[in-house]
Short mmCIF file of C-alpha atoms in Angstrom, two decimals:
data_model
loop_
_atom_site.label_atom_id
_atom_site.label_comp_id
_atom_site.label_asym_id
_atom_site.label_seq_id
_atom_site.Cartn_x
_atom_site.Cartn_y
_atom_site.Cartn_z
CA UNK G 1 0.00 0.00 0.00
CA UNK G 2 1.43 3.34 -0.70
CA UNK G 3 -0.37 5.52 1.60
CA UNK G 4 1.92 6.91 4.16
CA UNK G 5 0.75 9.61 7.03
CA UNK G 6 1.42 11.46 9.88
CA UNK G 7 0.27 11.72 13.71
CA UNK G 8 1.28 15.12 14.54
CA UNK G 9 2.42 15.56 18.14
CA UNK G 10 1.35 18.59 20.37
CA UNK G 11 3.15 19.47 23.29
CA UNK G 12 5.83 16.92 22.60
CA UNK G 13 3.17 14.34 24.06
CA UNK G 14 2.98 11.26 21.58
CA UNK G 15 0.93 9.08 23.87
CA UNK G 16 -1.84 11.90 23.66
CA UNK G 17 -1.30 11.74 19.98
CA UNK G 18 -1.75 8.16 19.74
CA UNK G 19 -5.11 8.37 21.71
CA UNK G 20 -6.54 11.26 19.18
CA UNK G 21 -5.27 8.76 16.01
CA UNK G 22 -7.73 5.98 17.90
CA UNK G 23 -10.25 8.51 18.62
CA UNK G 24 -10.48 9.00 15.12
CA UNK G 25 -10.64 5.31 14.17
CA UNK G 26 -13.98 5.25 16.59
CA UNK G 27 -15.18 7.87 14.47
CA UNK G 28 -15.38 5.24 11.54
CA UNK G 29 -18.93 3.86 11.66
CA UNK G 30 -17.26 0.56 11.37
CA UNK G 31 -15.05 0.38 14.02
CA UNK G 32 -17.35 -0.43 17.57
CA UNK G 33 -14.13 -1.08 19.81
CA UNK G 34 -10.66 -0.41 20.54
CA UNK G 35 -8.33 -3.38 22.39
CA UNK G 36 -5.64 -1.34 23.73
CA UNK G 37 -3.49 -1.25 26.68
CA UNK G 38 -4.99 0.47 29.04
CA UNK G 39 -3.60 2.52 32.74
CA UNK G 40 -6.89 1.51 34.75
CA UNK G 41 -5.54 2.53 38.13
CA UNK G 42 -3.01 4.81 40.08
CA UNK G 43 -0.42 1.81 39.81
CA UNK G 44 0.45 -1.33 38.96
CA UNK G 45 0.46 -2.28 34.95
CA UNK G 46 -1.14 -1.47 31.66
CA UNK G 47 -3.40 -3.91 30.81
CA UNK G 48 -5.39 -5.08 27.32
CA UNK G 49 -8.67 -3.27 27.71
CA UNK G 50 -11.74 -3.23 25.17
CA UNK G 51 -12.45 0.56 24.45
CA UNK G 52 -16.26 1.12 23.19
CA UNK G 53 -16.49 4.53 24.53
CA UNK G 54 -13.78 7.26 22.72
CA UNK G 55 -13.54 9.28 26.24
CA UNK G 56 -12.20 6.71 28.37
CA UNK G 57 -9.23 6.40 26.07
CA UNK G 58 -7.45 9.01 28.15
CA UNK G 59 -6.08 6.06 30.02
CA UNK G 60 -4.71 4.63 26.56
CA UNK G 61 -0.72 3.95 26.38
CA UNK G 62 0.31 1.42 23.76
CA UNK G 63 3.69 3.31 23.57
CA UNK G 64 4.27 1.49 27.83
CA UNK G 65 7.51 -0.41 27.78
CA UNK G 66 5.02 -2.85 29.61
CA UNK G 67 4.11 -6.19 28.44
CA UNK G 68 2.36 -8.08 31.04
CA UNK G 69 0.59 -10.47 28.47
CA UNK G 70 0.63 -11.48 25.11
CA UNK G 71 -3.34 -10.33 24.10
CA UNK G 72 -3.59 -12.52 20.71
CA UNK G 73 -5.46 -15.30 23.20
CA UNK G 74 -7.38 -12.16 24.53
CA UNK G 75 -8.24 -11.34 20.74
CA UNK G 76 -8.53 -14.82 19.53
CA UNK G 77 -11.67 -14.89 22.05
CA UNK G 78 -13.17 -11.52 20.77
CA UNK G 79 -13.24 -12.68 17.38
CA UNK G 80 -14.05 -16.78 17.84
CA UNK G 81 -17.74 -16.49 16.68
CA UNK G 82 -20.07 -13.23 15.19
CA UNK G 83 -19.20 -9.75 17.96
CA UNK G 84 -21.33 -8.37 15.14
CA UNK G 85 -18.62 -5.32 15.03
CA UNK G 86 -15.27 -4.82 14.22
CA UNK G 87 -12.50 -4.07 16.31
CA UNK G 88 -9.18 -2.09 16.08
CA UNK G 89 -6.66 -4.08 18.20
CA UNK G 90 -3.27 -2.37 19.09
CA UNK G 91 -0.50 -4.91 19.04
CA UNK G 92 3.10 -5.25 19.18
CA UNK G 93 4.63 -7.69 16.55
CA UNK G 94 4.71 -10.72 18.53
CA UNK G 95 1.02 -10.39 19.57
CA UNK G 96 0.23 -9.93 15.78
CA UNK G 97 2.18 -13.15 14.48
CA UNK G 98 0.69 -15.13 17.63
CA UNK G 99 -2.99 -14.25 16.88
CA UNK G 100 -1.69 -15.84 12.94
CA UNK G 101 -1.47 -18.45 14.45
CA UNK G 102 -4.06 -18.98 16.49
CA UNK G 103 -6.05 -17.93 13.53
CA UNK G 104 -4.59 -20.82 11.56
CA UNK G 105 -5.11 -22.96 14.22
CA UNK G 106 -9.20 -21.95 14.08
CA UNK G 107 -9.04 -20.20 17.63
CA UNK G 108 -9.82 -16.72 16.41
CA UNK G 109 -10.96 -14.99 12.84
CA UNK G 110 -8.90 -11.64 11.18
CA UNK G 111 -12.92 -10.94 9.15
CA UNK G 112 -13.71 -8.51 11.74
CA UNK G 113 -10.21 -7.08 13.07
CA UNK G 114 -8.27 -4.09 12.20
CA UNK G 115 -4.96 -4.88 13.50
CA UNK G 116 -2.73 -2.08 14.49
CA UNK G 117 0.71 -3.10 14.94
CA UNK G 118 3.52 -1.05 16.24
CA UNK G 119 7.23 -0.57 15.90
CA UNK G 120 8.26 -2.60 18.81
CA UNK G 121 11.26 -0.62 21.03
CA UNK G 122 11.22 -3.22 23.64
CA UNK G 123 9.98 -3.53 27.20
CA UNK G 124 10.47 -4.79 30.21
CA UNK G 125 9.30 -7.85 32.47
CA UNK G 126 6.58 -7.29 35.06
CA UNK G 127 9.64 -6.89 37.80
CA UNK G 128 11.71 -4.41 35.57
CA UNK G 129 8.65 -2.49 34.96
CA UNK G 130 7.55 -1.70 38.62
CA UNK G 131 11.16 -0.96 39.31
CA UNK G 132 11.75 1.23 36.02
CA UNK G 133 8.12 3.19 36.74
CA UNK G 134 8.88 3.54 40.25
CA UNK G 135 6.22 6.13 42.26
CA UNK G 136 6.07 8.19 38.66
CA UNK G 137 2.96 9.22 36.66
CA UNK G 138 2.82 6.06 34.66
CA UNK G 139 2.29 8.14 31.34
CA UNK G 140 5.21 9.83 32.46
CA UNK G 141 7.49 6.81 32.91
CA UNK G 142 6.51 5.86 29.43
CA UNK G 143 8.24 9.33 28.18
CA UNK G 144 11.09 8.32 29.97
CA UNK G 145 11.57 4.90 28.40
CA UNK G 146 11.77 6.14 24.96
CA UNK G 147 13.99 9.04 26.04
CA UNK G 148 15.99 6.62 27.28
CA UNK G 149 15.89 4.83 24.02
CA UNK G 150 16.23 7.48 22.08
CA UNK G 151 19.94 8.01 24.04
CA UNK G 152 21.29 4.43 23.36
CA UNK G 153 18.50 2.19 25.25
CA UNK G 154 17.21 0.48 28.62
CA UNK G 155 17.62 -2.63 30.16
CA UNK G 156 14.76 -4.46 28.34
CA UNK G 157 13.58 -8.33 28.84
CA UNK G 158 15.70 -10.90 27.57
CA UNK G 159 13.18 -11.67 24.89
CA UNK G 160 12.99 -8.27 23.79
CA UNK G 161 16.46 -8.20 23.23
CA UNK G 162 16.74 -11.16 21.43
CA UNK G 163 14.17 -10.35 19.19
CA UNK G 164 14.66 -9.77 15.59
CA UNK G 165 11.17 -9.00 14.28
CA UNK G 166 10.43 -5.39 15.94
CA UNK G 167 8.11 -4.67 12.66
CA UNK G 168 4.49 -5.55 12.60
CA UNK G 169 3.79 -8.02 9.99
CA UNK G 170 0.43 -8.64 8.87
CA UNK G 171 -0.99 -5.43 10.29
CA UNK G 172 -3.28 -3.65 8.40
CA UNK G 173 -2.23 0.00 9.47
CA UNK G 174 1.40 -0.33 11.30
CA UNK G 175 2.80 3.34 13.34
CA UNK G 176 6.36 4.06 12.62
CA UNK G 177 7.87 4.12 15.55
CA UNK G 178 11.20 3.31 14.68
CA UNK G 179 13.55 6.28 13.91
CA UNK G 180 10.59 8.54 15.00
CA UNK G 181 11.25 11.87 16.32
CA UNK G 182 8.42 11.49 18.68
CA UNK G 183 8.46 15.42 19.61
CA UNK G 184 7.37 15.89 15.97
CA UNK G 185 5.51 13.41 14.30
CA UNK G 186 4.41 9.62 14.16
CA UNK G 187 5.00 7.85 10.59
CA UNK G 188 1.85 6.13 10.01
CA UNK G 189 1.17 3.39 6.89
CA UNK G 190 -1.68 1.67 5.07
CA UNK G 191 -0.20 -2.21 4.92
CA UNK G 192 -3.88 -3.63 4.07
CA UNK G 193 -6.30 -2.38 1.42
CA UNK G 194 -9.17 -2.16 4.28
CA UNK G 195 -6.10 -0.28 6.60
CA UNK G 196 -5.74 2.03 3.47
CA UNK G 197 -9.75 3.20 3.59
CA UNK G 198 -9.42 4.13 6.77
CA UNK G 199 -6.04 5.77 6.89
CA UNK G 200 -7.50 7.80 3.88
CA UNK G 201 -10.72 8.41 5.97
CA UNK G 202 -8.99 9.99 9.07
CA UNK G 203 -7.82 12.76 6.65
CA UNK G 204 -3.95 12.78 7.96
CA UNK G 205 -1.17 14.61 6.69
CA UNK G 206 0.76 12.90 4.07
CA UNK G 207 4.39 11.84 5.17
CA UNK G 208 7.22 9.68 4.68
CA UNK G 209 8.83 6.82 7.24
CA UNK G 210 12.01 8.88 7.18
CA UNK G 211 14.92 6.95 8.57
CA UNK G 212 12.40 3.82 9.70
CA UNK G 213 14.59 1.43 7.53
CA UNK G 214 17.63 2.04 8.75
CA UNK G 215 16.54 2.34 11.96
CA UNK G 216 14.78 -0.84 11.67
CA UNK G 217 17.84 -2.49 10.18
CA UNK G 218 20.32 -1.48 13.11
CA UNK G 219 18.17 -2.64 15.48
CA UNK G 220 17.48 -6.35 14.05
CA UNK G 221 21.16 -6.58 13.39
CA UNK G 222 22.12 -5.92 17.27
CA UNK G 223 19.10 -8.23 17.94
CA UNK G 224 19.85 -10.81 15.94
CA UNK G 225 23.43 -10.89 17.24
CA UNK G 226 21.63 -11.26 20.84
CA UNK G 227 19.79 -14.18 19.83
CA UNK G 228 23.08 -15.82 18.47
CA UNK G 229 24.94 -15.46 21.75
CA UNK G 230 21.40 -16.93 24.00
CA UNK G 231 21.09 -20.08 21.57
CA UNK G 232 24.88 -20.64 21.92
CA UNK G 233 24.91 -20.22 26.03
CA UNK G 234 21.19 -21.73 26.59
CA UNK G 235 22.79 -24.92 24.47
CA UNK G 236 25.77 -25.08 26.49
CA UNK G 237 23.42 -24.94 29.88
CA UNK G 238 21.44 -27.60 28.35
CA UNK G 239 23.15 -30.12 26.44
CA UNK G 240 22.43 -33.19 28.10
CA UNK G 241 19.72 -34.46 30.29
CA UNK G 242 21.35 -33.75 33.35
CA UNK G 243 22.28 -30.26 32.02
CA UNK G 244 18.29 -29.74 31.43
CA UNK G 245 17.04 -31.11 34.75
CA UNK G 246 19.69 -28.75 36.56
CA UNK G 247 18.14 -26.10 34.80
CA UNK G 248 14.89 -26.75 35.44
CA UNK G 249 15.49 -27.72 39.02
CA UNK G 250 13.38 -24.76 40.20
CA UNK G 251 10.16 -26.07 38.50
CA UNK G 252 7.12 -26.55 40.75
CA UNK G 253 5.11 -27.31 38.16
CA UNK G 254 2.64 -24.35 38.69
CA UNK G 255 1.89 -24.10 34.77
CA UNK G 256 2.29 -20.61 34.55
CA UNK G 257 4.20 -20.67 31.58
CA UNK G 258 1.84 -22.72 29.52
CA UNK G 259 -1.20 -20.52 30.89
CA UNK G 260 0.56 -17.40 29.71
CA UNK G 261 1.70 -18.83 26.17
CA UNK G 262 0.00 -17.21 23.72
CA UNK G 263 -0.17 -20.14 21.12
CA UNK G 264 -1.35 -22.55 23.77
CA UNK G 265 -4.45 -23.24 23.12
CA UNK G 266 -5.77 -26.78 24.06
CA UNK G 267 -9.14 -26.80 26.00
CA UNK G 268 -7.72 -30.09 28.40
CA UNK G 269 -4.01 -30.14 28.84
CA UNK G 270 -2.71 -34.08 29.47
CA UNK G 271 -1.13 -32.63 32.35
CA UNK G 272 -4.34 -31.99 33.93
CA UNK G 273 -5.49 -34.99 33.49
CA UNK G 274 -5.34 -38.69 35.45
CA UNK G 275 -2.32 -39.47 33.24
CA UNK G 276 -0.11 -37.57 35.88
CA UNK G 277 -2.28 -38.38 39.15
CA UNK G 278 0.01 -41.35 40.12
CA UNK G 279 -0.40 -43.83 43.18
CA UNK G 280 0.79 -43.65 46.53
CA UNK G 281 2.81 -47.02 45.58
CA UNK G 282 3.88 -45.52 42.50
CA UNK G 283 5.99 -42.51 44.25
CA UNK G 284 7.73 -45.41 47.08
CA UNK G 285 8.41 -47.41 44.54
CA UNK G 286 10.14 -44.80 42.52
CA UNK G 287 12.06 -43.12 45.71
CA UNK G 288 12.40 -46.80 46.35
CA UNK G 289 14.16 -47.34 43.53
CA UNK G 290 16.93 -44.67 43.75
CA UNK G 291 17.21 -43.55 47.58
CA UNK G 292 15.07 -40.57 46.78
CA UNK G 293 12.35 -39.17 44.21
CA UNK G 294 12.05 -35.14 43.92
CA UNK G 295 8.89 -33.55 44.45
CA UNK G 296 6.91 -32.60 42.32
CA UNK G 297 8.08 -35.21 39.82
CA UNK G 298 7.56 -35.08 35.85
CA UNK G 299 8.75 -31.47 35.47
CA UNK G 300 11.29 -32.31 33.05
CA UNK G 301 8.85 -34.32 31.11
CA UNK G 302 6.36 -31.23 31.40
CA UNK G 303 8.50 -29.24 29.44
CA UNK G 304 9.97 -31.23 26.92
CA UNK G 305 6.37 -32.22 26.07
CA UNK G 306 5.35 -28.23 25.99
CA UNK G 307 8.54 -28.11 23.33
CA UNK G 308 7.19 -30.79 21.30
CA UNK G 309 3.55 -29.31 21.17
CA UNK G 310 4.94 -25.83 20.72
CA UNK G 311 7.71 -24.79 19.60
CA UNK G 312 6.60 -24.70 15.75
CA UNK G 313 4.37 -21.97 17.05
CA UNK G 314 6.76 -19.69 19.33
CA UNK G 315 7.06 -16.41 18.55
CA UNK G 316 9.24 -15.96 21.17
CA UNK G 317 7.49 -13.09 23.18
CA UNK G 318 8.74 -14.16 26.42
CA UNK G 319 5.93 -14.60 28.63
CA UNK G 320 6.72 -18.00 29.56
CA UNK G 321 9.35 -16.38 31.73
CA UNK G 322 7.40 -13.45 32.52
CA UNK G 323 5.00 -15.74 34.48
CA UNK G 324 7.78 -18.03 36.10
CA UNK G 325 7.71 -17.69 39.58
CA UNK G 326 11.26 -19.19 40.31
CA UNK G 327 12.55 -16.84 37.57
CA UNK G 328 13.05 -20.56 34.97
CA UNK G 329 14.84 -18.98 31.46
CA UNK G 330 12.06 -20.90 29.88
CA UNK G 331 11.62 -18.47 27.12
CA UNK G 332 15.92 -19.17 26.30
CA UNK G 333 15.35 -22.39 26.15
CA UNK G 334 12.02 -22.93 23.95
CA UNK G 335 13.36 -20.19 21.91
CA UNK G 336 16.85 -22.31 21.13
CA UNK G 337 14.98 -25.32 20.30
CA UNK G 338 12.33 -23.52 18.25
CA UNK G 339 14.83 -21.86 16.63
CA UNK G 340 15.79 -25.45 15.36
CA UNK G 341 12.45 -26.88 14.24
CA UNK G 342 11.43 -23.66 12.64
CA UNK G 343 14.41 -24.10 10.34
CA UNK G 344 13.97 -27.65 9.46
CA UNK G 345 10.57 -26.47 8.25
CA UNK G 346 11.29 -23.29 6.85
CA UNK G 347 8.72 -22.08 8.52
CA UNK G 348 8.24 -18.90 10.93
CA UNK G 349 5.43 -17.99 12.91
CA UNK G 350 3.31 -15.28 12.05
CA UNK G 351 4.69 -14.81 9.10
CA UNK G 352 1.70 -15.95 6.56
CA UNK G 353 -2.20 -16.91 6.97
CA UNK G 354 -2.03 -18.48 3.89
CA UNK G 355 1.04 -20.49 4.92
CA UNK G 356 -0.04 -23.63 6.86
CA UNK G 357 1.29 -24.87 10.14
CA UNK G 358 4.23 -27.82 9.08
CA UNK G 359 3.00 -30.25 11.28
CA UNK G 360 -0.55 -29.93 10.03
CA UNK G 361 0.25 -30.90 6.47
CA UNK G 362 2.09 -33.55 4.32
CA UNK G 363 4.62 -32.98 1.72
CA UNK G 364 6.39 -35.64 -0.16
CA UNK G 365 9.29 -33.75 -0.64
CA UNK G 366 10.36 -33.11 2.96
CA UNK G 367 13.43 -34.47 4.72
CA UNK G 368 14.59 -36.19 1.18
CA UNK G 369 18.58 -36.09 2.95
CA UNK G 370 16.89 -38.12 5.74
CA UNK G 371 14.18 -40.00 3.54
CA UNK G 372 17.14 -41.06 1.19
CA UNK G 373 19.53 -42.72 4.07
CA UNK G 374 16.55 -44.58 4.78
CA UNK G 375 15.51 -46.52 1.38
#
């Protein structure tokens, strides 16, 4: 799409600048909500909220280098069946290639979504976020963080930094936010043909993304190079079964990393089930067996059998370790092995509707090196 705009900025305010660009997509007939995160109190953290009334998007900040949770399950709900509107969701990249999937997966439908994807600078866990926001106005804080970033960068979450797609793909109108000067002006762009209508409908300013490209480019290649250096030291720390179960000795097998993966989706999860509620007899006869038994047991098995369900779907937003409560590098670790079967398939996340999940489909020509050996 060739349309390119401009959010002006007043006051050198670019969060209040963002909230008058989704004012203005409420003012399209079509558009009945706005999912958008959202400062609903004096503290704690933006969280996803579903806008229907244009006022109450004071509390709007999208720009927050908060990401509590990934909201592609959130959306994937909003849009499984008729809402009978359409909604504008605000995303950051990750989010957008995670909803993909679940919309491959038939969890969620893109008919009746407008997504909105943003340049993604980073941000921190829930911990680094408290401690970077501090007693601050939270809209302030936010100003600081890409102050900060503007002046060489802040100590953002692991899987921020190791993340080298920090442009929306799939989005149907994407804001620039990459080598903005967000005192001046917000690069905005039509990437759909229904994100075009309504880019042309809020009237904007024509513009041009200025130095997004190379801005964008620096910032994969430094975050690229990140990712390098975590596969190599999360393979070192987990190279053989001992290796793994030493780092995954802190496991208590709360779950909290498959509850807050975005692309986990299955109604009953073979953990919960009687599979794992084993005997009395079963756990002496184990500790029996070797002197001793850990507590709880099958943690190891828990996540290699997450890595086998999932990790064609990662997207690596990090939330896995976001919601450890022993402070696990599970997102290093699913990320290195994802890393692998994603490349054996060719296949990335995200990065196509029309491209279907690997493991969902059949092709005679796959694995012919391996197929070869064997005949």
């Amino acid at each position: 799409m060739a349309t390119t705009a401009m959010i002006r900025i007043d006051g050198g305010n670019p969060i209040t600048a963002v909230q008058e660009f989704l004012r203005g997509l409420m003012d399209n007939e079509s558009i009945g909500g706005v999912l958008v995160p959202m400062h609903l109190f004096g503290k704690g953290i933006p969280m996803p909220t579903l806008v229907t009334d244009p006022d109450q998007l004071s509390g709007a900040d999208p720009l927050a280098p908060a990401f509590p949770m990934n909201s592609a399950k959130l959306l994937a709900r909003l849009t499984r069946g008729q809402a009978g509107e359409r909604i504008a969701a605000v995303m950051r990249p990750c989010e957008i290639r995670a909803f993909v999937e679940l919309v491959k997966l038939n969890q969620g439908s893109i008919d009746d979504v407008i997504l909105v994807g943003l340049d993604c600078m980073g941000a921190f866990d829930n911990i680094g976020y408290k401690a970077f926001r501090g007693e601050r106005d939270p809209f302030e804080s936010t100003l600081e963080f890409h102050r900060q970033i503007g002046n060489g960068g802040a100590e953002i979450a692991p899987a921020c930094l190791a993340c080298e797609h920090p442009a929306p793909e799939n989005a149907d109108i994407i804001l620039g936010l990459a080598g903005a000067d967000l005192s001046g002006h917000i690069p905005v762009m039509a990437a759909s043909p229904r994100g075009e209508s309504l880019l042309i409908g809020l009237g904007l300013p024509e513009s041009e993304p200025g130095g997004r490209d190379a801005a964008l480019g620096a910032m994969i290649e430094v975050r690229t190079a990140n990712r390098d250096a975590m596969f190599e030291r999360t393979h070192a720390a987990t190279g053989t079964l001992t290796d793994l179960s030493e780092y995954l000795a802190s496991c208590v097998n709360c779950y909290n990393c498959r509850v807050a993966c975005p692309v986990c989706y299955c109604k009953e999860c073979v953990f919960n089930t009687d599979v794992f509620e084993h005997k009395p007899w079963q756990y002496m006869g184990w500790a029996k067996r070797k002197g001793s038994l850990k507590m709880p047991t099958d943690t190891v098995f828990y996540h290699l059998t997450r890595m086998a369900h999932m990790s064609m779907a990662c997207v690596g937003c990090g939330q896995c370790s976001n919601a450890c409560p022993n402070d696990i590098p599970v997102m290093e670790l699913f990320r290195t092995v994802a890393a692998r079967t994603q490349e054996s398939f060719d296949y990335v996340p995200g990065r196509s509707l029309d491209e279907p999940p690997p493991l969902s489909v059949f092709k005679e020509d796959e694995f012919q090196d391996a197929v070869s050996h064997m005949a």
